[in-house]
């Protein structure tokens, strides 16, 4: 039998990272506050997981100010989109076994 888990990506093995990628795959972008609310994550937890995805070059981070308040927006990169699709396809194949 072929290695059916070969395309399962360790970068997406945590539920917060899986959630971040899922949200960004269907939205052009999401800001920190939106991700935090949708995922029920703490500031520190979300920050560490977004940083890990950014370091893997799967998401892009844009920092700006709205008025005097800082705003951080995240979007998925082309590399991230490809990697996440492969990850989801691998899980689907695993479930069909």
Short mmCIF file of C-alpha atoms in Angstrom, two decimals:
data_model
loop_
_atom_site.label_atom_id
_atom_site.label_comp_id
_atom_site.label_asym_id
_atom_site.label_seq_id
_atom_site.Cartn_x
_atom_site.Cartn_y
_atom_site.Cartn_z
CA UNK A 1 0.00 0.00 0.00
CA UNK A 2 1.22 3.47 -0.93
CA UNK A 3 2.03 5.91 1.89
CA UNK A 4 -1.38 7.58 2.18
CA UNK A 5 -0.32 10.09 4.82
CA UNK A 6 2.68 11.42 2.89
CA UNK A 7 0.88 14.65 1.93
CA UNK A 8 -0.50 15.37 5.40
CA UNK A 9 1.29 18.57 6.36
CA UNK A 10 2.57 18.99 9.94
CA UNK A 11 2.07 22.76 9.66
CA UNK A 12 -1.69 22.18 9.73
CA UNK A 13 -1.84 19.55 12.48
CA UNK A 14 -3.11 21.93 15.18
CA UNK A 15 -6.79 22.86 15.20
CA UNK A 16 -6.02 26.61 15.38
CA UNK A 17 -3.78 26.47 12.29
CA UNK A 18 -6.33 24.31 10.50
CA UNK A 19 -8.99 26.87 11.38
CA UNK A 20 -6.87 29.83 10.27
CA UNK A 21 -6.19 28.23 6.91
CA UNK A 22 -9.82 27.17 6.45
CA UNK A 23 -11.02 30.73 7.08
CA UNK A 24 -8.42 32.26 4.77
CA UNK A 25 -9.08 29.77 1.97
CA UNK A 26 -12.66 31.04 1.61
CA UNK A 27 -12.06 34.73 2.40
CA UNK A 28 -9.77 37.22 0.71
CA UNK A 29 -8.39 38.15 4.14
CA UNK A 30 -9.28 38.15 7.83
CA UNK A 31 -8.06 40.43 10.58
CA UNK A 32 -6.72 39.33 13.96
CA UNK A 33 -9.94 40.16 15.80
CA UNK A 34 -12.08 38.17 13.36
CA UNK A 35 -9.81 35.12 13.55
CA UNK A 36 -9.76 35.34 17.35
CA UNK A 37 -13.56 35.48 17.56
CA UNK A 38 -14.20 32.72 15.01
CA UNK A 39 -11.65 30.35 16.52
CA UNK A 40 -12.16 31.16 20.21
CA UNK A 41 -8.41 31.57 20.62
CA UNK A 42 -6.48 33.74 23.05
CA UNK A 43 -4.30 36.57 21.75
CA UNK A 44 -1.07 34.73 22.52
CA UNK A 45 -2.24 31.43 21.11
CA UNK A 46 -3.46 32.99 17.87
CA UNK A 47 -0.29 35.08 17.55
CA UNK A 48 1.97 32.03 17.86
CA UNK A 49 0.00 30.01 15.31
CA UNK A 50 -0.20 32.84 12.78
CA UNK A 51 3.55 33.38 13.21
CA UNK A 52 4.22 29.69 12.50
CA UNK A 53 2.12 29.85 9.32
CA UNK A 54 3.84 33.10 8.33
CA UNK A 55 7.28 31.52 8.85
CA UNK A 56 6.21 28.64 6.61
CA UNK A 57 5.19 31.28 4.03
CA UNK A 58 1.63 29.92 3.96
CA UNK A 59 0.06 33.22 5.02
CA UNK A 60 0.91 36.87 4.43
CA UNK A 61 0.61 39.51 7.16
CA UNK A 62 -0.25 43.17 6.58
CA UNK A 63 -0.04 45.61 9.47
CA UNK A 64 -1.68 49.02 9.32
CA UNK A 65 -3.50 51.56 11.43
CA UNK A 66 -7.19 52.36 11.36
CA UNK A 67 -7.28 55.75 12.96
CA UNK A 68 -4.90 55.29 15.87
CA UNK A 69 -5.58 51.58 16.35
CA UNK A 70 -3.29 48.93 14.91
CA UNK A 71 -4.87 46.43 12.51
CA UNK A 72 -3.33 43.16 11.37
CA UNK A 73 -4.75 41.41 8.31
CA UNK A 74 -3.88 37.92 7.14
CA UNK A 75 -4.28 36.34 3.72
CA UNK A 76 -3.25 33.00 2.28
CA UNK A 77 -0.29 32.88 -0.15
CA UNK A 78 -0.28 30.86 -3.37
CA UNK A 79 2.14 28.43 -1.70
CA UNK A 80 -0.20 28.15 1.28
CA UNK A 81 -3.21 27.54 -0.95
CA UNK A 82 -1.42 24.70 -2.76
CA UNK A 83 -0.09 23.14 0.46
CA UNK A 84 -3.48 23.29 2.18
CA UNK A 85 -5.29 21.75 -0.80
CA UNK A 86 -2.78 18.88 -0.80
CA UNK A 87 -3.32 18.46 2.95
CA UNK A 88 -7.11 18.34 2.62
CA UNK A 89 -6.89 15.95 -0.35
CA UNK A 90 -4.64 13.63 1.68
CA UNK A 91 -7.08 13.59 4.58
CA UNK A 92 -9.98 12.86 2.21
CA UNK A 93 -8.06 9.96 0.68
CA UNK A 94 -7.22 8.64 4.13
CA UNK A 95 -10.89 8.75 5.13
CA UNK A 96 -11.88 6.81 2.01
CA UNK A 97 -9.50 3.95 2.85
#
